[in-house]
């Protein structure tokens, strides 16, 4: 029985000069995965490209990635090649889309694909997986690799999402199904720092670029979530916006 239309997913990952908002991308990797009726159709070999950030790499980044100033010297991303490879991609998928997608869109202002997140758009724990990192999830499935290089991470993520879920469809199909649904993003404006642990326990995330705690819920549950916020602290002024898969990871 078909489960939706065929779709081509651009599994993407980046390495950067750090975790700050203004960190520069030094490596991009892309693997394209096609789904046919929720099953794996095909998977491309990884495309990887590098760029000189114009500044020395921090020692911890060089150790983590194995990249060096000498290796990156003079390199530039081939934007024409990247755009060509993404031309037939319907949606981008990153393990931590909140990190990768905003940085990619700042670097490439023409990038306008919707995006989904492997970490947030699938219930790994409910599916019986232990761990939260990509490496831990793959290890749980009996698969092992060395992380922190975009080319390797992207290939490993493509394998991970190609594994079957309980219904026999790929995990990728479930990620896309969940990610394309509109979500209500509720911001806990005015939340005092003293209640940060209560917000975290409830599932809120600190968004450093917005300087606020937010959560995404089904739009039908938004009013109930806002009432719960006010019960936690009367100082909180909940603000709600409905976001789609073009906006959720726009930064």
PDB file of C-alpha atoms in Angstrom, residues 8-11 30-32 85-93 113-114:
ATOM      1  CA  UNK A   8      14.249  12.810  -2.649  1.00  0.00           C
ATOM      2  CA  UNK A   9      15.962  13.788   0.593  1.00  0.00           C
ATOM      3  CA  UNK A  10      19.204  15.740   0.767  1.00  0.00           C
ATOM      4  CA  UNK A  11      20.998  14.407   3.835  1.00  0.00           C
ATOM      5  CA  UNK A  30      25.601  15.782   0.926  1.00  0.00           C
ATOM      6  CA  UNK A  31      24.078  12.350   0.324  1.00  0.00           C
ATOM      7  CA  UNK A  32      20.832  12.071  -1.630  1.00  0.00           C
ATOM      8  CA  UNK A  85      23.132  18.681  -6.837  1.00  0.00           C
ATOM      9  CA  UNK A  86      20.297  20.164  -4.772  1.00  0.00           C
ATOM     10  CA  UNK A  87      18.134  20.930  -7.799  1.00  0.00           C
ATOM     11  CA  UNK A  88      16.186  17.658  -7.564  1.00  0.00           C
ATOM     12  CA  UNK A  89      16.103  17.552  -3.738  1.00  0.00           C
ATOM     13  CA  UNK A  90      12.665  17.975  -2.134  1.00  0.00           C
ATOM     14  CA  UNK A  91      13.743  18.416   1.491  1.00  0.00           C
ATOM     15  CA  UNK A  92      16.971  18.755   3.452  1.00  0.00           C
ATOM     16  CA  UNK A  93      17.578  16.473   6.418  1.00  0.00           C
ATOM     17  CA  UNK A 113      14.457  24.034   0.675  1.00  0.00           C
ATOM     18  CA  UNK A 114      12.222  22.884   3.523  1.00  0.00           C
TER      19      UNK A 114
END
